[in-house]
Amino acid sequence: MFRDEQQKIWAEKSRSVETYYKYAIGRTKWLLGQLEKECVFESAFEVGCCSGRALEMLSAKFPHVKTGGIDVNPAAIEFAQNKNPLAQLSLCSIYDLDTTDKWDLVYSMGVFIHIPSDGID
């Protein structure tokens, strides 16, 4: 059951996951540059990891970091897991995220703009 229409749309997105893999690389490079000079972390978790490109780039730059993420699109999670075999990825909604797991860094790129304002607690 989807909590909102946006979640349903992204879970069933017909656009190929490979397309998303190539999208917004500049934004990911910017994030990694900021992390390189600003942060010390041993684990990183992406909310809405889609194709796993950011996790893959993060792992290449910081090979010691444990990675994980969630997404609502099953094809995206499968693609991301193939690109990131060591990452702890799961098919999950942001609304159902288990927050008992501890991560040094939790980030998201372009997910929160799709959450209706009445869905933010």
Short mmCIF file of N, CA and C in Angstrom, two decimals:
data_model
loop_
_atom_site.label_atom_id
_atom_site.label_comp_id
_atom_site.label_asym_id
_atom_site.label_seq_id
_atom_site.Cartn_x
_atom_site.Cartn_y
_atom_site.Cartn_z
N MET A 1 0.85 -1.19 0.00
CA MET A 1 0.00 0.00 0.00
C MET A 1 0.89 1.24 0.00
N PHE A 2 0.61 2.15 -0.88
CA PHE A 2 1.38 3.37 -0.97
C PHE A 2 0.70 4.47 -0.16
N ARG A 3 1.50 5.23 0.53
CA ARG A 3 0.95 6.28 1.37
C ARG A 3 0.51 7.49 0.57
N ASP A 4 1.11 7.70 -0.60
CA ASP A 4 0.70 8.83 -1.43
C ASP A 4 0.91 8.50 -2.91
N GLU A 5 0.36 9.31 -3.77
CA GLU A 5 0.41 9.08 -5.21
C GLU A 5 1.84 9.14 -5.75
N GLN A 6 2.66 10.06 -5.23
CA GLN A 6 4.05 10.17 -5.69
C GLN A 6 4.80 8.86 -5.46
N GLN A 7 4.59 8.25 -4.33
CA GLN A 7 5.27 7.00 -4.02
C GLN A 7 4.87 5.91 -5.02
N LYS A 8 3.61 5.86 -5.35
CA LYS A 8 3.14 4.88 -6.33
C LYS A 8 3.76 5.14 -7.70
N ILE A 9 3.84 6.39 -8.10
CA ILE A 9 4.42 6.74 -9.39
C ILE A 9 5.88 6.29 -9.46
N TRP A 10 6.67 6.58 -8.42
CA TRP A 10 8.09 6.23 -8.44
C TRP A 10 8.31 4.72 -8.34
N ALA A 11 7.44 4.04 -7.64
CA ALA A 11 7.57 2.58 -7.52
C ALA A 11 7.33 1.90 -8.86
N GLU A 12 6.50 2.50 -9.70
CA GLU A 12 6.14 1.91 -10.97
C GLU A 12 6.76 2.65 -12.15
N LYS A 13 7.72 3.50 -11.89
CA LYS A 13 8.30 4.35 -12.93
C LYS A 13 8.71 3.52 -14.15
N SER A 14 8.19 3.89 -15.30
CA SER A 14 8.46 3.12 -16.51
C SER A 14 9.79 3.52 -17.16
N ARG A 15 10.27 4.72 -16.86
CA ARG A 15 11.55 5.17 -17.41
C ARG A 15 12.64 4.21 -16.93
N SER A 16 13.55 3.88 -17.79
CA SER A 16 14.54 2.86 -17.44
C SER A 16 15.45 3.31 -16.30
N VAL A 17 15.79 2.38 -15.46
CA VAL A 17 16.68 2.65 -14.34
C VAL A 17 18.04 3.10 -14.85
N GLU A 18 18.47 2.57 -15.99
CA GLU A 18 19.76 2.97 -16.57
C GLU A 18 19.79 4.46 -16.86
N THR A 19 18.66 5.02 -17.24
CA THR A 19 18.57 6.46 -17.49
C THR A 19 18.85 7.23 -16.21
N TYR A 20 18.26 6.79 -15.10
CA TYR A 20 18.49 7.46 -13.82
C TYR A 20 19.93 7.29 -13.37
N TYR A 21 20.55 6.20 -13.74
CA TYR A 21 21.95 5.96 -13.37
C TYR A 21 22.85 7.05 -13.93
N LYS A 22 22.50 7.58 -15.10
CA LYS A 22 23.31 8.59 -15.76
C LYS A 22 22.88 10.02 -15.40
N TYR A 23 21.78 10.18 -14.69
CA TYR A 23 21.19 11.48 -14.42
C TYR A 23 21.83 12.16 -13.19
N ALA A 24 22.07 13.43 -13.28
CA ALA A 24 22.50 14.28 -12.16
C ALA A 24 23.83 13.86 -11.54
N ILE A 25 24.76 13.44 -12.36
CA ILE A 25 26.07 13.04 -11.86
C ILE A 25 26.78 14.23 -11.19
N GLY A 26 26.59 15.42 -11.72
CA GLY A 26 27.20 16.61 -11.14
C GLY A 26 26.79 16.83 -9.69
N ARG A 27 25.53 16.58 -9.41
CA ARG A 27 25.02 16.74 -8.04
C ARG A 27 25.71 15.73 -7.10
N THR A 28 25.92 14.52 -7.58
CA THR A 28 26.60 13.50 -6.78
C THR A 28 28.06 13.87 -6.55
N LYS A 29 28.72 14.36 -7.59
CA LYS A 29 30.12 14.79 -7.44
C LYS A 29 30.23 15.92 -6.42
N TRP A 30 29.28 16.84 -6.47
CA TRP A 30 29.29 17.94 -5.50
C TRP A 30 29.17 17.39 -4.07
N LEU A 31 28.22 16.48 -3.85
CA LEU A 31 28.04 15.89 -2.53
C LEU A 31 29.32 15.21 -2.05
N LEU A 32 29.93 14.43 -2.91
CA LEU A 32 31.15 13.72 -2.53
C LEU A 32 32.28 14.69 -2.21
N GLY A 33 32.36 15.77 -2.94
CA GLY A 33 33.37 16.79 -2.64
C GLY A 33 33.16 17.41 -1.27
N GLN A 34 31.91 17.66 -0.92
CA GLN A 34 31.60 18.21 0.40
C GLN A 34 31.94 17.21 1.49
N LEU A 35 31.62 15.97 1.27
CA LEU A 35 31.91 14.93 2.26
C LEU A 35 33.41 14.76 2.45
N GLU A 36 34.14 14.88 1.38
CA GLU A 36 35.58 14.70 1.43
C GLU A 36 36.25 15.75 2.33
N LYS A 37 35.74 16.96 2.32
CA LYS A 37 36.40 18.01 3.10
C LYS A 37 35.71 18.30 4.43
N GLU A 38 34.52 17.80 4.62
CA GLU A 38 33.75 18.19 5.80
C GLU A 38 33.46 17.06 6.79
N CYS A 39 33.51 15.81 6.37
CA CYS A 39 32.96 14.74 7.20
C CYS A 39 33.94 13.59 7.43
N VAL A 40 33.78 12.98 8.59
CA VAL A 40 34.43 11.72 8.90
C VAL A 40 33.30 10.74 9.20
N PHE A 41 33.24 9.67 8.43
CA PHE A 41 32.16 8.71 8.61
C PHE A 41 32.62 7.32 8.20
N GLU A 42 32.00 6.32 8.81
CA GLU A 42 32.32 4.92 8.51
C GLU A 42 31.16 4.21 7.82
N SER A 43 29.98 4.83 7.82
CA SER A 43 28.82 4.23 7.18
C SER A 43 27.95 5.33 6.57
N ALA A 44 27.31 4.99 5.45
CA ALA A 44 26.46 5.96 4.75
C ALA A 44 25.22 5.26 4.22
N PHE A 45 24.07 5.91 4.37
CA PHE A 45 22.79 5.35 3.97
C PHE A 45 22.05 6.36 3.12
N GLU A 46 21.58 5.90 1.94
CA GLU A 46 20.85 6.80 1.04
C GLU A 46 19.37 6.46 1.02
N VAL A 47 18.56 7.45 1.33
CA VAL A 47 17.10 7.32 1.26
C VAL A 47 16.70 7.66 -0.16
N GLY A 48 16.15 6.69 -0.88
CA GLY A 48 15.80 6.88 -2.28
C GLY A 48 17.00 6.69 -3.18
N CYS A 49 17.66 5.56 -3.06
CA CYS A 49 18.93 5.32 -3.77
C CYS A 49 18.76 5.04 -5.26
N CYS A 50 17.54 4.76 -5.70
CA CYS A 50 17.24 4.49 -7.11
C CYS A 50 18.26 3.52 -7.72
N SER A 51 19.01 3.94 -8.71
CA SER A 51 19.92 3.06 -9.44
C SER A 51 21.21 2.75 -8.68
N GLY A 52 21.45 3.42 -7.57
CA GLY A 52 22.64 3.17 -6.77
C GLY A 52 23.89 3.90 -7.23
N ARG A 53 23.73 4.82 -8.17
CA ARG A 53 24.88 5.53 -8.70
C ARG A 53 25.63 6.30 -7.61
N ALA A 54 24.91 7.02 -6.76
CA ALA A 54 25.57 7.79 -5.71
C ALA A 54 26.29 6.86 -4.73
N LEU A 55 25.68 5.74 -4.40
CA LEU A 55 26.33 4.78 -3.52
C LEU A 55 27.59 4.20 -4.16
N GLU A 56 27.51 3.93 -5.45
CA GLU A 56 28.67 3.40 -6.16
C GLU A 56 29.82 4.42 -6.18
N MET A 57 29.50 5.67 -6.46
CA MET A 57 30.52 6.71 -6.49
C MET A 57 31.08 6.96 -5.08
N LEU A 58 30.21 6.91 -4.08
CA LEU A 58 30.65 7.08 -2.70
C LEU A 58 31.61 5.95 -2.32
N SER A 59 31.27 4.73 -2.67
CA SER A 59 32.12 3.58 -2.35
C SER A 59 33.47 3.66 -3.06
N ALA A 60 33.48 4.19 -4.27
CA ALA A 60 34.74 4.33 -5.00
C ALA A 60 35.64 5.36 -4.33
N LYS A 61 35.05 6.44 -3.84
CA LYS A 61 35.83 7.52 -3.21
C LYS A 61 36.21 7.17 -1.78
N PHE A 62 35.33 6.45 -1.09
CA PHE A 62 35.54 6.08 0.31
C PHE A 62 35.38 4.56 0.45
N PRO A 63 36.33 3.77 0.00
CA PRO A 63 36.16 2.32 -0.04
C PRO A 63 35.98 1.65 1.33
N HIS A 64 36.36 2.32 2.40
CA HIS A 64 36.22 1.74 3.74
C HIS A 64 34.81 1.90 4.31
N VAL A 65 33.97 2.68 3.67
CA VAL A 65 32.65 3.02 4.20
C VAL A 65 31.62 1.94 3.88
N LYS A 66 30.90 1.50 4.90
CA LYS A 66 29.76 0.59 4.74
C LYS A 66 28.60 1.39 4.15
N THR A 67 27.92 0.84 3.14
CA THR A 67 26.83 1.57 2.50
C THR A 67 25.51 0.80 2.55
N GLY A 68 24.45 1.56 2.48
CA GLY A 68 23.11 0.98 2.45
C GLY A 68 22.13 1.97 1.87
N GLY A 69 20.93 1.50 1.60
CA GLY A 69 19.92 2.40 1.07
C GLY A 69 18.59 1.72 0.87
N ILE A 70 17.59 2.54 0.58
CA ILE A 70 16.24 2.06 0.28
C ILE A 70 15.73 2.76 -0.97
N ASP A 71 14.75 2.13 -1.60
CA ASP A 71 14.00 2.74 -2.69
C ASP A 71 12.68 2.01 -2.82
N VAL A 72 11.67 2.66 -3.40
CA VAL A 72 10.36 2.04 -3.58
C VAL A 72 10.23 1.30 -4.91
N ASN A 73 11.22 1.44 -5.78
CA ASN A 73 11.16 0.83 -7.11
C ASN A 73 11.94 -0.49 -7.11
N PRO A 74 11.25 -1.62 -7.30
CA PRO A 74 11.94 -2.91 -7.26
C PRO A 74 13.02 -3.06 -8.33
N ALA A 75 12.79 -2.54 -9.53
CA ALA A 75 13.79 -2.63 -10.60
C ALA A 75 15.02 -1.81 -10.23
N ALA A 76 14.81 -0.67 -9.59
CA ALA A 76 15.94 0.17 -9.18
C ALA A 76 16.77 -0.52 -8.11
N ILE A 77 16.11 -1.15 -7.14
CA ILE A 77 16.85 -1.85 -6.08
C ILE A 77 17.66 -3.00 -6.68
N GLU A 78 17.08 -3.74 -7.60
CA GLU A 78 17.80 -4.85 -8.24
C GLU A 78 19.03 -4.31 -9.00
N PHE A 79 18.84 -3.26 -9.77
CA PHE A 79 19.93 -2.64 -10.52
C PHE A 79 21.01 -2.14 -9.56
N ALA A 80 20.60 -1.43 -8.51
CA ALA A 80 21.54 -0.87 -7.53
C ALA A 80 22.32 -1.97 -6.82
N GLN A 81 21.65 -3.07 -6.49
CA GLN A 81 22.34 -4.15 -5.79
C GLN A 81 23.38 -4.80 -6.68
N ASN A 82 23.09 -4.90 -7.98
CA ASN A 82 24.07 -5.43 -8.93
C ASN A 82 25.29 -4.52 -9.04
N LYS A 83 25.07 -3.22 -8.97
CA LYS A 83 26.17 -2.26 -9.05
C LYS A 83 26.93 -2.16 -7.72
N ASN A 84 26.25 -2.49 -6.63
CA ASN A 84 26.81 -2.34 -5.28
C ASN A 84 26.57 -3.62 -4.48
N PRO A 85 27.25 -4.71 -4.82
CA PRO A 85 26.94 -5.99 -4.19
C PRO A 85 27.15 -6.03 -2.67
N LEU A 86 27.98 -5.16 -2.13
CA LEU A 86 28.22 -5.16 -0.68
C LEU A 86 27.27 -4.24 0.08
N ALA A 87 26.52 -3.42 -0.62
CA ALA A 87 25.61 -2.48 0.03
C ALA A 87 24.40 -3.22 0.62
N GLN A 88 23.90 -2.70 1.71
CA GLN A 88 22.70 -3.24 2.35
C GLN A 88 21.49 -2.47 1.81
N LEU A 89 20.91 -2.99 0.74
CA LEU A 89 19.80 -2.30 0.07
C LEU A 89 18.50 -3.05 0.31
N SER A 90 17.41 -2.29 0.35
CA SER A 90 16.11 -2.94 0.50
C SER A 90 15.01 -2.12 -0.16
N LEU A 91 14.00 -2.85 -0.58
CA LEU A 91 12.80 -2.26 -1.16
C LEU A 91 11.96 -1.76 0.01
N CYS A 92 11.84 -0.44 0.11
CA CYS A 92 11.19 0.13 1.28
C CYS A 92 10.78 1.56 0.99
N SER A 93 9.70 1.97 1.59
CA SER A 93 9.23 3.35 1.53
C SER A 93 9.90 4.16 2.64
N ILE A 94 10.10 5.44 2.38
CA ILE A 94 10.63 6.32 3.41
C ILE A 94 9.70 6.33 4.63
N TYR A 95 8.41 6.13 4.39
CA TYR A 95 7.44 6.11 5.48
C TYR A 95 7.60 4.88 6.37
N ASP A 96 8.18 3.82 5.83
CA ASP A 96 8.32 2.57 6.56
C ASP A 96 9.76 2.28 6.99
N LEU A 97 10.62 3.25 6.86
CA LEU A 97 12.04 3.09 7.16
C LEU A 97 12.24 2.72 8.63
N ASP A 98 13.00 1.65 8.86
CA ASP A 98 13.35 1.22 10.21
C ASP A 98 14.47 2.13 10.72
N THR A 99 14.19 2.94 11.70
CA THR A 99 15.18 3.90 12.18
C THR A 99 15.98 3.37 13.37
N THR A 100 15.87 2.08 13.65
CA THR A 100 16.68 1.53 14.74
C THR A 100 18.11 1.26 14.29
N ASP A 101 18.32 1.08 12.99
CA ASP A 101 19.68 0.91 12.48
C ASP A 101 20.42 2.23 12.61
N LYS A 102 21.71 2.15 12.90
CA LYS A 102 22.52 3.36 13.08
C LYS A 102 23.47 3.53 11.91
N TRP A 103 23.51 4.73 11.35
CA TRP A 103 24.38 5.10 10.24
C TRP A 103 25.02 6.43 10.59
N ASP A 104 26.30 6.58 10.27
CA ASP A 104 26.99 7.84 10.53
C ASP A 104 26.46 8.96 9.65
N LEU A 105 26.14 8.64 8.41
CA LEU A 105 25.68 9.62 7.44
C LEU A 105 24.41 9.09 6.77
N VAL A 106 23.36 9.88 6.80
CA VAL A 106 22.12 9.56 6.08
C VAL A 106 21.86 10.73 5.15
N TYR A 107 21.65 10.43 3.88
CA TYR A 107 21.44 11.49 2.90
C TYR A 107 20.39 11.08 1.89
N SER A 108 19.92 12.07 1.17
CA SER A 108 18.94 11.85 0.12
C SER A 108 19.13 12.94 -0.93
N MET A 109 18.90 12.58 -2.16
CA MET A 109 19.02 13.56 -3.24
C MET A 109 17.75 13.49 -4.10
N GLY A 110 16.88 14.47 -3.93
CA GLY A 110 15.70 14.56 -4.76
C GLY A 110 14.53 13.70 -4.34
N VAL A 111 14.46 13.30 -3.08
CA VAL A 111 13.33 12.50 -2.61
C VAL A 111 12.32 13.36 -1.88
N PHE A 112 12.78 14.21 -1.01
CA PHE A 112 11.87 14.95 -0.15
C PHE A 112 10.97 15.93 -0.90
N ILE A 113 11.37 16.33 -2.10
CA ILE A 113 10.50 17.21 -2.88
C ILE A 113 9.24 16.49 -3.34
N HIS A 114 9.23 15.16 -3.27
CA HIS A 114 8.08 14.39 -3.70
C HIS A 114 7.14 14.01 -2.56
N ILE A 115 7.49 14.42 -1.35
CA ILE A 115 6.62 14.11 -0.20
C ILE A 115 5.68 15.29 0.02
N PRO A 116 4.39 15.03 -0.01
CA PRO A 116 3.43 16.12 0.22
C PRO A 116 3.65 16.73 1.59
N SER A 117 3.43 18.02 1.70
CA SER A 117 3.68 18.71 2.98
C SER A 117 2.86 18.12 4.12
N ASP A 118 1.69 17.59 3.83
CA ASP A 118 0.90 16.99 4.91
C ASP A 118 1.44 15.59 5.30
N GLY A 119 2.44 15.10 4.58
CA GLY A 119 3.05 13.81 4.91
C GLY A 119 4.30 13.94 5.76
N ILE A 120 4.67 15.16 6.10
CA ILE A 120 5.86 15.39 6.89
C ILE A 120 5.45 15.58 8.34
N ASP A 121 5.95 14.71 9.19
CA ASP A 121 5.62 14.78 10.62
C ASP A 121 6.70 15.52 11.37
#
